[in-house]
Structures are given as structure tokens and as C-alpha cells.
PDB file of C-alpha atoms in Angstrom:
ATOM      1  CA  UNK A  21     157.142  69.532  23.897  1.00 46.00           C
ATOM      2  CA  UNK A  22     156.537  71.674  26.978  1.00 47.00           C
ATOM      3  CA  UNK A  23     159.305  72.341  29.762  1.00 50.00           C
ATOM      4  CA  UNK A  24     158.077  73.080  33.225  1.00 50.00           C
ATOM      5  CA  UNK A  25     159.389  76.267  34.684  1.00 46.00           C
ATOM      6  CA  UNK A  26     160.372  76.574  38.366  1.00 50.00           C
ATOM      7  CA  UNK A  27     158.697  79.072  40.351  1.00 47.00           C
ATOM      8  CA  UNK A  28     160.718  81.989  41.151  1.00 45.00           C
ATOM      9  CA  UNK A  29     162.092  82.380  44.915  1.00 50.00           C
ATOM     10  CA  UNK A  30     162.300  85.744  46.527  1.00 48.00           C
ATOM     11  CA  UNK A  31     165.780  86.924  46.516  1.00 50.00           C
ATOM     12  CA  UNK A  32     167.723  88.048  49.519  1.00 55.00           C
ATOM     13  CA  UNK A  33     167.113  91.504  48.632  1.00 74.00           C
ATOM     14  CA  UNK A  34     163.274  91.448  48.764  1.00 80.00           C
ATOM     15  CA  UNK A  35     161.609  91.682  52.103  1.00 83.00           C
ATOM     16  CA  UNK A  36     159.459  88.743  53.031  1.00 85.00           C
ATOM     17  CA  UNK A  37     156.852  88.486  55.969  1.00 86.00           C
ATOM     18  CA  UNK A  38     158.453  86.643  58.941  1.00 85.00           C
ATOM     19  CA  UNK A  39     155.146  84.483  59.269  1.00 85.00           C
ATOM     20  CA  UNK A  40     154.988  83.592  55.634  1.00 86.00           C
ATOM     21  CA  UNK A  41     158.417  83.581  54.072  1.00 84.00           C
ATOM     22  CA  UNK A  42     157.023  82.915  50.696  1.00 84.00           C
ATOM     23  CA  UNK A  43     155.416  86.203  50.303  1.00 83.00           C
ATOM     24  CA  UNK A  44     157.211  89.360  49.543  1.00 82.00           C
ATOM     25  CA  UNK A  45     156.027  92.362  51.842  1.00 80.00           C
ATOM     26  CA  UNK A  46     156.908  95.798  51.242  1.00 76.00           C
ATOM     27  CA  UNK A  47     154.867  97.153  54.152  1.00 82.00           C
ATOM     28  CA  UNK A  48     156.895  97.281  57.537  1.00 82.00           C
ATOM     29  CA  UNK A  49     155.165  97.289  60.935  1.00 85.00           C
ATOM     30  CA  UNK A  50     155.475 100.517  62.485  1.00 82.00           C
ATOM     31  CA  UNK A  51     156.325  99.092  65.958  1.00 83.00           C
ATOM     32  CA  UNK A  52     159.031  96.526  65.200  1.00 87.00           C
ATOM     33  CA  UNK A  53     160.064  97.364  61.623  1.00 83.00           C
ATOM     34  CA  UNK A  54     159.773  93.832  60.344  1.00 87.00           C
ATOM     35  CA  UNK A  55     157.820  93.132  56.956  1.00 86.00           C
ATOM     36  CA  UNK A  56     154.230  92.184  57.243  1.00 84.00           C
ATOM     37  CA  UNK A  57     152.030  90.682  54.490  1.00 87.00           C
ATOM     38  CA  UNK A  58     148.419  91.761  53.845  1.00 84.00           C
ATOM     39  CA  UNK A  59     147.205  88.748  56.028  1.00 84.00           C
ATOM     40  CA  UNK A  60     149.412  89.668  59.041  1.00 86.00           C
ATOM     41  CA  UNK A  61     148.954  93.627  58.830  1.00 83.00           C
ATOM     42  CA  UNK A  62     146.540  95.316  61.320  1.00 83.00           C
ATOM     43  CA  UNK A  63     145.565  98.862  60.997  1.00 78.00           C
ATOM     44  CA  UNK A  64     147.156 101.267  63.691  1.00 75.00           C
ATOM     45  CA  UNK A  65     146.572 104.881  64.588  1.00 68.00           C
ATOM     46  CA  UNK A  66     149.727 105.525  61.965  1.00 70.00           C
ATOM     47  CA  UNK A  67     150.435 103.051  59.369  1.00 73.00           C
ATOM     48  CA  UNK A  68     149.956  99.189  60.213  1.00 79.00           C
ATOM     49  CA  UNK A  69     151.440  96.926  62.844  1.00 85.00           C
ATOM     50  CA  UNK A  70     152.051  93.260  62.397  1.00 87.00           C
ATOM     51  CA  UNK A  71     149.741  90.793  64.151  1.00 85.00           C
ATOM     52  CA  UNK A  72     152.608  89.683  66.605  1.00 84.00           C
ATOM     53  CA  UNK A  73     152.977  93.332  67.767  1.00 85.00           C
ATOM     54  CA  UNK A  74     149.369  93.878  68.285  1.00 82.00           C
ATOM     55  CA  UNK A  75     148.933  90.484  70.391  1.00 82.00           C
ATOM     56  CA  UNK A  76     151.843  91.467  72.544  1.00 79.00           C
ATOM     57  CA  UNK A  77     150.426  94.916  73.035  1.00 75.00           C
ATOM     58  CA  UNK A  78     147.243  93.266  74.218  1.00 72.00           C
ATOM     59  CA  UNK A  79     148.988  91.159  76.668  1.00 71.00           C
ATOM     60  CA  UNK A  80     151.042  94.089  78.107  1.00 63.00           C
ATOM     61  CA  UNK A  81     148.533  96.726  78.365  1.00 59.00           C
ATOM     62  CA  UNK A  82     146.535  96.948  81.532  1.00 57.00           C
ATOM     63  CA  UNK A  83     142.757  96.352  80.967  1.00 57.00           C
ATOM     64  CA  UNK A  84     140.688  99.622  81.695  1.00 60.00           C
ATOM     65  CA  UNK A  85     138.764  99.446  84.847  1.00 66.00           C
ATOM     66  CA  UNK A  86     135.872 101.493  86.348  1.00 68.00           C
ATOM     67  CA  UNK A  87     136.424 103.478  89.633  1.00 66.00           C
ATOM     68  CA  UNK A  88     135.463 100.363  91.516  1.00 69.00           C
ATOM     69  CA  UNK A  89     137.422  97.864  89.641  1.00 67.00           C
ATOM     70  CA  UNK A  90     135.203  96.482  87.141  1.00 64.00           C
ATOM     71  CA  UNK A  91     135.751  96.089  83.511  1.00 65.00           C
ATOM     72  CA  UNK A  92     134.734  98.957  81.466  1.00 63.00           C
ATOM     73  CA  UNK A  93     131.838  98.282  79.143  1.00 62.00           C
ATOM     74  CA  UNK A  94     131.331 100.931  76.579  1.00 59.00           C
ATOM     75  CA  UNK A  95     128.182  99.555  75.062  1.00 69.00           C
ATOM     76  CA  UNK A  96     124.656  99.094  76.648  1.00 83.00           C
ATOM     77  CA  UNK A  97     124.007  97.676  80.232  1.00 90.00           C
ATOM     78  CA  UNK A  98     123.344  94.061  79.178  1.00 92.00           C
ATOM     79  CA  UNK A  99     122.928  92.846  82.608  1.00 95.00           C
ATOM     80  CA  UNK A 100     120.090  95.225  83.479  1.00 96.00           C
ATOM     81  CA  UNK A 101     118.630  94.488  79.940  1.00 96.00           C
ATOM     82  CA  UNK A 102     118.800  90.883  80.480  1.00 96.00           C
ATOM     83  CA  UNK A 103     117.070  91.056  84.041  1.00 97.00           C
ATOM     84  CA  UNK A 104     114.205  93.120  82.471  1.00 97.00           C
ATOM     85  CA  UNK A 105     113.871  90.613  79.539  1.00 97.00           C
ATOM     86  CA  UNK A 106     113.898  87.678  81.990  1.00 97.00           C
ATOM     87  CA  UNK A 107     111.176  89.197  84.189  1.00 96.00           C
ATOM     88  CA  UNK A 108     109.009  90.037  80.921  1.00 96.00           C
ATOM     89  CA  UNK A 109     109.227  86.345  79.757  1.00 96.00           C
ATOM     90  CA  UNK A 110     108.154  84.955  82.974  1.00 95.00           C
ATOM     91  CA  UNK A 111     105.350  87.542  83.294  1.00 94.00           C
ATOM     92  CA  UNK A 112     104.188  86.348  79.943  1.00 94.00           C
ATOM     93  CA  UNK A 113     104.515  82.829  80.990  1.00 93.00           C
ATOM     94  CA  UNK A 114     102.428  83.556  84.136  1.00 91.00           C
ATOM     95  CA  UNK A 115      99.552  84.094  81.768  1.00 91.00           C
ATOM     96  CA  UNK A 116     100.189  81.443  79.148  1.00 91.00           C
ATOM     97  CA  UNK A 117     100.719  78.378  81.291  1.00 89.00           C
ATOM     98  CA  UNK A 118      97.399  77.229  82.854  1.00 82.00           C
ATOM     99  CA  UNK A 119      97.017  76.415  86.595  1.00 78.00           C
ATOM    100  CA  UNK A 120      99.013  79.070  88.041  1.00 82.00           C
ATOM    101  CA  UNK A 121     102.078  76.696  87.634  1.00 86.00           C
ATOM    102  CA  UNK A 122     104.617  79.427  87.353  1.00 89.00           C
ATOM    103  CA  UNK A 123     103.509  81.049  90.509  1.00 87.00           C
ATOM    104  CA  UNK A 124     103.171  77.969  92.641  1.00 84.00           C
ATOM    105  CA  UNK A 125     106.702  76.843  91.538  1.00 85.00           C
ATOM    106  CA  UNK A 126     108.670  79.926  92.003  1.00 88.00           C
ATOM    107  CA  UNK A 127     107.055  82.283  94.497  1.00 87.00           C
ATOM    108  CA  UNK A 128     108.288  82.383  98.218  1.00 86.00           C
ATOM    109  CA  UNK A 129     106.117  82.406 101.124  1.00 76.00           C
ATOM    110  CA  UNK A 130     107.261  81.989 104.908  1.00 68.00           C
ATOM    111  CA  UNK A 131     105.447  78.548 104.939  1.00 64.00           C
ATOM    112  CA  UNK A 132     108.375  77.168 102.987  1.00 59.00           C
ATOM    113  CA  UNK A 133     110.638  77.905 105.753  1.00 58.00           C
ATOM    114  CA  UNK A 134     108.487  76.184 108.220  1.00 55.00           C
ATOM    115  CA  UNK A 135     109.369  72.455 108.510  1.00 52.00           C
ATOM    116  CA  UNK A 136     105.740  71.535 109.835  1.00 50.00           C
ATOM    117  CA  UNK A 137     104.090  73.213 107.021  1.00 51.00           C
ATOM    118  CA  UNK A 138     106.355  72.491 104.148  1.00 57.00           C
ATOM    119  CA  UNK A 139     110.035  71.810 102.800  1.00 67.00           C
ATOM    120  CA  UNK A 140     112.189  74.610 102.774  1.00 76.00           C
ATOM    121  CA  UNK A 141     112.996  75.522  99.037  1.00 82.00           C
ATOM    122  CA  UNK A 142     115.772  78.008  99.182  1.00 86.00           C
ATOM    123  CA  UNK A 143     115.772  78.916  95.496  1.00 90.00           C
ATOM    124  CA  UNK A 144     112.466  80.537  95.830  1.00 90.00           C
ATOM    125  CA  UNK A 145     114.168  83.297  97.602  1.00 92.00           C
ATOM    126  CA  UNK A 146     115.609  84.211  94.277  1.00 94.00           C
ATOM    127  CA  UNK A 147     113.264  83.234  91.797  1.00 93.00           C
ATOM    128  CA  UNK A 148     110.290  84.993  93.385  1.00 93.00           C
ATOM    129  CA  UNK A 149     112.104  88.400  92.532  1.00 95.00           C
ATOM    130  CA  UNK A 150     111.495  87.609  88.960  1.00 95.00           C
ATOM    131  CA  UNK A 151     107.669  87.130  89.179  1.00 93.00           C
ATOM    132  CA  UNK A 152     105.095  89.907  89.416  1.00 92.00           C
ATOM    133  CA  UNK A 153     101.525  90.214  90.171  1.00 88.00           C
ATOM    134  CA  UNK A 154      99.309  89.365  87.226  1.00 85.00           C
ATOM    135  CA  UNK A 155      96.540  91.365  88.655  1.00 81.00           C
ATOM    136  CA  UNK A 156      98.259  94.627  88.896  1.00 83.00           C
ATOM    137  CA  UNK A 157     100.415  95.495  85.709  1.00 89.00           C
ATOM    138  CA  UNK A 158     102.019  98.514  87.282  1.00 89.00           C
ATOM    139  CA  UNK A 159     103.731  96.028  89.826  1.00 90.00           C
ATOM    140  CA  UNK A 160     106.063  95.119  86.939  1.00 93.00           C
ATOM    141  CA  UNK A 161     106.000  98.244  84.924  1.00 94.00           C
ATOM    142  CA  UNK A 162     107.252 100.257  87.913  1.00 93.00           C
ATOM    143  CA  UNK A 163     110.017  97.893  88.961  1.00 94.00           C
ATOM    144  CA  UNK A 164     111.320  97.540  85.334  1.00 96.00           C
ATOM    145  CA  UNK A 165     111.322 101.290  85.010  1.00 95.00           C
ATOM    146  CA  UNK A 166     113.375 101.553  88.320  1.00 95.00           C
ATOM    147  CA  UNK A 167     115.706  98.788  87.463  1.00 96.00           C
ATOM    148  CA  UNK A 168     116.250 100.425  83.981  1.00 95.00           C
ATOM    149  CA  UNK A 169     116.982 103.927  85.540  1.00 94.00           C
ATOM    150  CA  UNK A 170     119.318 102.580  88.107  1.00 94.00           C
ATOM    151  CA  UNK A 171     120.924  99.943  86.418  1.00 94.00           C
ATOM    152  CA  UNK A 172     122.105 102.398  83.704  1.00 92.00           C
ATOM    153  CA  UNK A 173     123.837 104.402  86.467  1.00 90.00           C
ATOM    154  CA  UNK A 174     125.241 101.635  88.467  1.00 93.00           C
ATOM    155  CA  UNK A 175     126.213  98.964  86.052  1.00 93.00           C
ATOM    156  CA  UNK A 176     128.703 100.831  84.263  1.00 90.00           C
ATOM    157  CA  UNK A 177     130.098 102.255  87.575  1.00 89.00           C
ATOM    158  CA  UNK A 178     130.448  98.809  89.266  1.00 91.00           C
ATOM    159  CA  UNK A 179     130.866  96.456  86.315  1.00 90.00           C
ATOM    160  CA  UNK A 180     128.687  93.950  85.219  1.00 91.00           C
ATOM    161  CA  UNK A 181     129.832  91.186  87.288  1.00 93.00           C
ATOM    162  CA  UNK A 182     129.702  93.389  90.514  1.00 94.00           C
ATOM    163  CA  UNK A 183     126.244  94.836  89.558  1.00 96.00           C
ATOM    164  CA  UNK A 184     124.865  91.293  89.028  1.00 96.00           C
ATOM    165  CA  UNK A 185     126.015  90.205  92.324  1.00 97.00           C
ATOM    166  CA  UNK A 186     124.640  93.271  94.006  1.00 97.00           C
ATOM    167  CA  UNK A 187     121.387  92.552  92.302  1.00 97.00           C
ATOM    168  CA  UNK A 188     121.065  88.808  93.185  1.00 97.00           C
ATOM    169  CA  UNK A 189     122.084  89.455  96.767  1.00 98.00           C
ATOM    170  CA  UNK A 190     119.518  92.216  97.108  1.00 97.00           C
ATOM    171  CA  UNK A 191     116.755  89.942  95.899  1.00 97.00           C
ATOM    172  CA  UNK A 192     117.662  87.188  98.308  1.00 96.00           C
ATOM    173  CA  UNK A 193     118.243  89.700 101.011  1.00 96.00           C
ATOM    174  CA  UNK A 194     114.528  91.069 100.298  1.00 95.00           C
ATOM    175  CA  UNK A 195     113.320  87.418 100.919  1.00 92.00           C
ATOM    176  CA  UNK A 196     115.391  87.154 103.983  1.00 93.00           C
ATOM    177  CA  UNK A 197     113.945  90.365 105.444  1.00 93.00           C
ATOM    178  CA  UNK A 198     110.433  88.943 104.750  1.00 90.00           C
ATOM    179  CA  UNK A 199     111.330  85.643 106.223  1.00 87.00           C
ATOM    180  CA  UNK A 200     112.641  87.554 109.453  1.00 88.00           C
ATOM    181  CA  UNK A 201     110.133  90.121 109.953  1.00 87.00           C
ATOM    182  CA  UNK A 202     107.061  88.088 108.981  1.00 81.00           C
ATOM    183  CA  UNK A 203     105.223  86.150 111.387  1.00 70.00           C
ATOM    184  CA  UNK A 204     104.971  82.337 110.798  1.00 62.00           C
ATOM    185  CA  UNK A 205     102.056  80.608 108.762  1.00 51.00           C
ATOM    186  CA  UNK A 206      98.812  80.251 110.839  1.00 50.00           C
ATOM    187  CA  UNK A 207      96.562  77.152 109.831  1.00 50.00           C
ATOM    188  CA  UNK A 208      93.466  78.159 108.485  1.00 48.00           C
ATOM    189  CA  UNK A 209      94.380  81.301 106.815  1.00 50.00           C
ATOM    190  CA  UNK A 210      95.237  81.825 103.040  1.00 51.00           C
ATOM    191  CA  UNK A 211      98.803  81.419 101.983  1.00 55.00           C
ATOM    192  CA  UNK A 212     100.014  84.501 100.236  1.00 63.00           C
ATOM    193  CA  UNK A 213     103.288  84.068  98.248  1.00 71.00           C
ATOM    194  CA  UNK A 214     105.819  86.979  97.772  1.00 82.00           C
ATOM    195  CA  UNK A 215     106.828  88.017  94.283  1.00 89.00           C
ATOM    196  CA  UNK A 216     108.379  90.930  92.761  1.00 91.00           C
ATOM    197  CA  UNK A 217     111.656  92.568  92.023  1.00 93.00           C
ATOM    198  CA  UNK A 218     110.888  95.327  94.805  1.00 93.00           C
ATOM    199  CA  UNK A 219     113.461  93.945  97.245  1.00 94.00           C
ATOM    200  CA  UNK A 220     116.310  93.820  94.396  1.00 96.00           C
ATOM    201  CA  UNK A 221     115.055  97.507  93.406  1.00 96.00           C
ATOM    202  CA  UNK A 222     115.488  98.563  96.984  1.00 96.00           C
ATOM    203  CA  UNK A 223     118.811  96.979  96.987  1.00 97.00           C
ATOM    204  CA  UNK A 224     119.744  99.230  94.210  1.00 97.00           C
ATOM    205  CA  UNK A 225     118.605 102.251  96.065  1.00 96.00           C
ATOM    206  CA  UNK A 226     120.916 101.220  98.970  1.00 96.00           C
ATOM    207  CA  UNK A 227     123.859 100.462  96.541  1.00 96.00           C
ATOM    208  CA  UNK A 228     123.435 103.862  94.919  1.00 95.00           C
ATOM    209  CA  UNK A 229     123.103 105.685  98.250  1.00 95.00           C
ATOM    210  CA  UNK A 230     126.386 104.321  99.305  1.00 95.00           C
ATOM    211  CA  UNK A 231     128.145 104.798  96.015  1.00 93.00           C
ATOM    212  CA  UNK A 232     126.973 108.292  95.860  1.00 92.00           C
ATOM    213  CA  UNK A 233     128.135 108.939  99.604  1.00 91.00           C
ATOM    214  CA  UNK A 234     131.594 107.432  98.645  1.00 90.00           C
ATOM    215  CA  UNK A 235     131.902 109.746  95.558  1.00 87.00           C
ATOM    216  CA  UNK A 236     130.889 112.665  97.484  1.00 88.00           C
ATOM    217  CA  UNK A 237     127.712 113.257  95.527  1.00 85.00           C
ATOM    218  CA  UNK A 238     124.440 114.821  96.728  1.00 87.00           C
ATOM    219  CA  UNK A 239     122.205 112.009  98.250  1.00 89.00           C
ATOM    220  CA  UNK A 240     119.108 114.034  99.308  1.00 91.00           C
ATOM    221  CA  UNK A 241     117.064 113.070  96.320  1.00 91.00           C
ATOM    222  CA  UNK A 242     117.778 109.527  97.016  1.00 91.00           C
ATOM    223  CA  UNK A 243     116.676 109.786 100.597  1.00 92.00           C
ATOM    224  CA  UNK A 244     113.473 111.201  99.571  1.00 93.00           C
ATOM    225  CA  UNK A 245     112.858 108.555  96.741  1.00 91.00           C
ATOM    226  CA  UNK A 246     113.735 105.793  99.600  1.00 91.00           C
ATOM    227  CA  UNK A 247     111.286 107.674 102.072  1.00 93.00           C
ATOM    228  CA  UNK A 248     108.477 107.879  99.689  1.00 91.00           C
ATOM    229  CA  UNK A 249     108.579 104.168  98.529  1.00 87.00           C
ATOM    230  CA  UNK A 250     109.239 102.941 102.241  1.00 87.00           C
ATOM    231  CA  UNK A 251     106.025 104.741 103.190  1.00 88.00           C
ATOM    232  CA  UNK A 252     104.092 103.206 100.485  1.00 85.00           C
ATOM    233  CA  UNK A 253     105.044  99.949 101.544  1.00 81.00           C
ATOM    234  CA  UNK A 254     103.195 100.551 104.928  1.00 83.00           C
ATOM    235  CA  UNK A 255     100.182 102.424 103.591  1.00 81.00           C
ATOM    236  CA  UNK A 256      99.317 100.152 100.707  1.00 79.00           C
ATOM    237  CA  UNK A 257      98.108  96.801 101.445  1.00 75.00           C
ATOM    238  CA  UNK A 258      99.641  93.781 100.194  1.00 77.00           C
ATOM    239  CA  UNK A 259     103.355  95.358  99.755  1.00 84.00           C
ATOM    240  CA  UNK A 260     105.939  93.608 101.672  1.00 86.00           C
ATOM    241  CA  UNK A 261     107.765  96.250 103.390  1.00 90.00           C
ATOM    242  CA  UNK A 262     109.828  93.549 104.898  1.00 90.00           C
ATOM    243  CA  UNK A 263     111.428  92.655 101.743  1.00 92.00           C
ATOM    244  CA  UNK A 264     111.953  96.340 100.893  1.00 94.00           C
ATOM    245  CA  UNK A 265     113.786  96.764 104.028  1.00 95.00           C
ATOM    246  CA  UNK A 266     115.826  93.638 103.715  1.00 95.00           C
ATOM    247  CA  UNK A 267     116.932  94.541  99.998  1.00 96.00           C
ATOM    248  CA  UNK A 268     117.802  98.031 101.071  1.00 96.00           C
ATOM    249  CA  UNK A 269     120.190  96.723 103.880  1.00 97.00           C
ATOM    250  CA  UNK A 270     121.658  94.057 101.751  1.00 97.00           C
ATOM    251  CA  UNK A 271     122.320  96.256  98.718  1.00 97.00           C
ATOM    252  CA  UNK A 272     123.824  98.973 100.971  1.00 96.00           C
ATOM    253  CA  UNK A 273     126.249  96.291 102.522  1.00 97.00           C
ATOM    254  CA  UNK A 274     127.287  95.036  99.113  1.00 97.00           C
ATOM    255  CA  UNK A 275     128.037  98.393  97.632  1.00 96.00           C
ATOM    256  CA  UNK A 276     130.000  99.281 100.731  1.00 95.00           C
ATOM    257  CA  UNK A 277     131.957  95.964 100.403  1.00 95.00           C
ATOM    258  CA  UNK A 278     132.766  96.856  96.802  1.00 94.00           C
ATOM    259  CA  UNK A 279     133.349 100.669  97.304  1.00 92.00           C
ATOM    260  CA  UNK A 280     135.439 100.684 100.455  1.00 92.00           C
ATOM    261  CA  UNK A 281     137.824  97.718  99.550  1.00 89.00           C
ATOM    262  CA  UNK A 282     141.317  98.921  99.593  1.00 89.00           C
ATOM    263  CA  UNK A 283     142.810  99.742  96.295  1.00 85.00           C
ATOM    264  CA  UNK A 284     145.816  97.730  95.154  1.00 82.00           C
ATOM    265  CA  UNK A 285     146.426  94.250  93.633  1.00 84.00           C
ATOM    266  CA  UNK A 286     144.217  92.409  96.079  1.00 89.00           C
ATOM    267  CA  UNK A 287     141.154  94.942  95.719  1.00 88.00           C
ATOM    268  CA  UNK A 288     139.270  92.176  93.708  1.00 90.00           C
ATOM    269  CA  UNK A 289     139.899  89.469  96.116  1.00 93.00           C
ATOM    270  CA  UNK A 290     138.738  92.030  98.994  1.00 94.00           C
ATOM    271  CA  UNK A 291     135.541  92.816  97.127  1.00 94.00           C
ATOM    272  CA  UNK A 292     134.851  89.303  96.431  1.00 95.00           C
ATOM    273  CA  UNK A 293     135.421  88.346 100.165  1.00 95.00           C
ATOM    274  CA  UNK A 294     133.103  91.339 101.230  1.00 96.00           C
ATOM    275  CA  UNK A 295     130.230  90.193  99.041  1.00 97.00           C
ATOM    276  CA  UNK A 296     130.950  86.623 100.090  1.00 97.00           C
ATOM    277  CA  UNK A 297     130.448  87.670 103.809  1.00 97.00           C
ATOM    278  CA  UNK A 298     127.136  89.346 102.949  1.00 97.00           C
ATOM    279  CA  UNK A 299     125.907  86.227 101.490  1.00 96.00           C
ATOM    280  CA  UNK A 300     127.181  84.292 104.581  1.00 97.00           C
ATOM    281  CA  UNK A 301     124.943  86.600 106.718  1.00 97.00           C
ATOM    282  CA  UNK A 302     122.035  86.026 104.720  1.00 96.00           C
ATOM    283  CA  UNK A 303     122.537  82.517 104.729  1.00 95.00           C
ATOM    284  CA  UNK A 304     122.959  82.427 108.729  1.00 95.00           C
ATOM    285  CA  UNK A 305     119.797  84.628 109.021  1.00 93.00           C
ATOM    286  CA  UNK A 306     117.712  81.889 107.004  1.00 90.00           C
ATOM    287  CA  UNK A 307     119.141  78.980 108.993  1.00 89.00           C
ATOM    288  CA  UNK A 308     118.403  80.608 112.244  1.00 87.00           C
ATOM    289  CA  UNK A 309     114.864  81.363 110.951  1.00 83.00           C
ATOM    290  CA  UNK A 310     114.289  78.001 109.500  1.00 78.00           C
ATOM    291  CA  UNK A 311     115.516  76.369 112.764  1.00 78.00           C
ATOM    292  CA  UNK A 312     113.649  78.518 114.990  1.00 72.00           C
ATOM    293  CA  UNK A 313     110.439  77.673 113.191  1.00 62.00           C
TER     294      UNK A 313
END
């Protein structure tokens, strides 16, 4: 005959984990001194801390921010890489999908802002910035190189969300510049759509210029780069200098809204309000151009 032997219970002298009272724990938390079982132990700079103290520390420790209020990301500039990847994918699709469907559905031209010639499709003002000329591979190569170079500098400074906002608004600003400074569509003339990230890239030029000025850095090389690329827009045919100018101004305004927002608890709100104001100005300019025909 066999007899069941009851399980031994921890005595009052044996330390037990507060989260698991059935587990004896001889390791104490370095912060609160309470016992912690292996499941509740978290490695610390010295010894271990219990999971409760680690969670409490996360709640009470302020998040590390960049100089302009963005969350610090120690890894790669993911937004920059994502934009480059999207442009590359669409470039491949332009070749793979027959009938020029990608170009026809995503490119932007002033005809789409002229009611008598076409229905205004505002999304084209952004989607066109992710397309590039199929007949000139340097178009996408140079734009992506500039995006990679300036994205690595600006994204860690501004933070991912702010950097993405600057890029998107600059892309739209490039389309608005082209819309405002280009004559309306003339019947009988071939319709040429505008594609390319150049407006957004010029927006990064403008943003970097403002950021460098705000930080007290040297801006002479930036001015030279902007001047050279600006002149190319007037010398080389089929380059929309209007989009370059629109993107440059928009990027500068966005960066100013971020950099010169007053420090304090309402800084994020002020920055968001400044970016929203830039977006509202772009909408107002677009509305005026569309209504004016």
C-alpha cells in the first residue's frame, strides 16, 4: 500500500517571490530589495531587478529626444530606406506593367487642375514624387543618392515622424510650385506629366539649410549645391524648376516650424501646428489655382 505525501510548503523563513508565492527566491531586487524568482528577474547594471521595478522605471524615465523633440532612434534611418524602396518598387513596376498604366495613374500634370480638361485628382501631387523617368536611369539614381545622403543626416536630427512630414509636404509643395508657375494646358500640345522626387529632395535641401542655420553651422556648401542644382533646372530641358522651387520653399518652412518652435511641454503641439499651417497654405494655393483655371 502506498501513501500520498503532501508537497512541502515554503516556511516563513524562506524568501518567496511576491508574484509567485509558491517559488522560493534567494535573489533580491537591487532596487526594492524584494525576492525575485528567475522568471521575474531582469538583468541590471549591477545584479538583477524585479520586473515590477523595471516597468516602473520605464514609466517614470523621460523618453530620450533629439534636439528638435523627435524620438531618438539609434538604428538605421528606416523612413529614408522605406522611401527609397518604394521608389525602386514603383520604378520596376513602370517597366513590368504594360500600357504605361503606372505613369498614367500616378503622374501629375497641370491638366488635372484644369476643370475643362480633366477632373482634379489631388493624390497625384504626392504619388508623382515616387515615380521616375524610364528613359533616363540617372533620374532615379541621382534622386535616391541625394535622398540617402540627406536622409541619413536629417532623419536622426528631426526624428522619423517629423522627417516624414517634411518629405511628404515638400513633395506636395513641389507639385504646388509646378501648378502655380506653369501655364495652363494648351489644346493640341502633347501632355507631359511631372514625375520624380526632385521637389521633395529640394525640400530636404531647404530643411537642411534651416537646420544648419539654427544650429550655427556652415551653410556655404549647401548654398553652392542648391545653386548648381537650381541652374541645372533652367539649362537642361524637361526639368521642372518650378517643382524644385516649390519643394525648396516648402522644406524650409517645415524645418523652420520644427526648429524654431519654443521649447517646453507644448513644443510638440507647436511643431504640429506649424506643419499643419504649411499644409494649409499648400491647400489654399492649390484651391486658388484650380478655381482660377
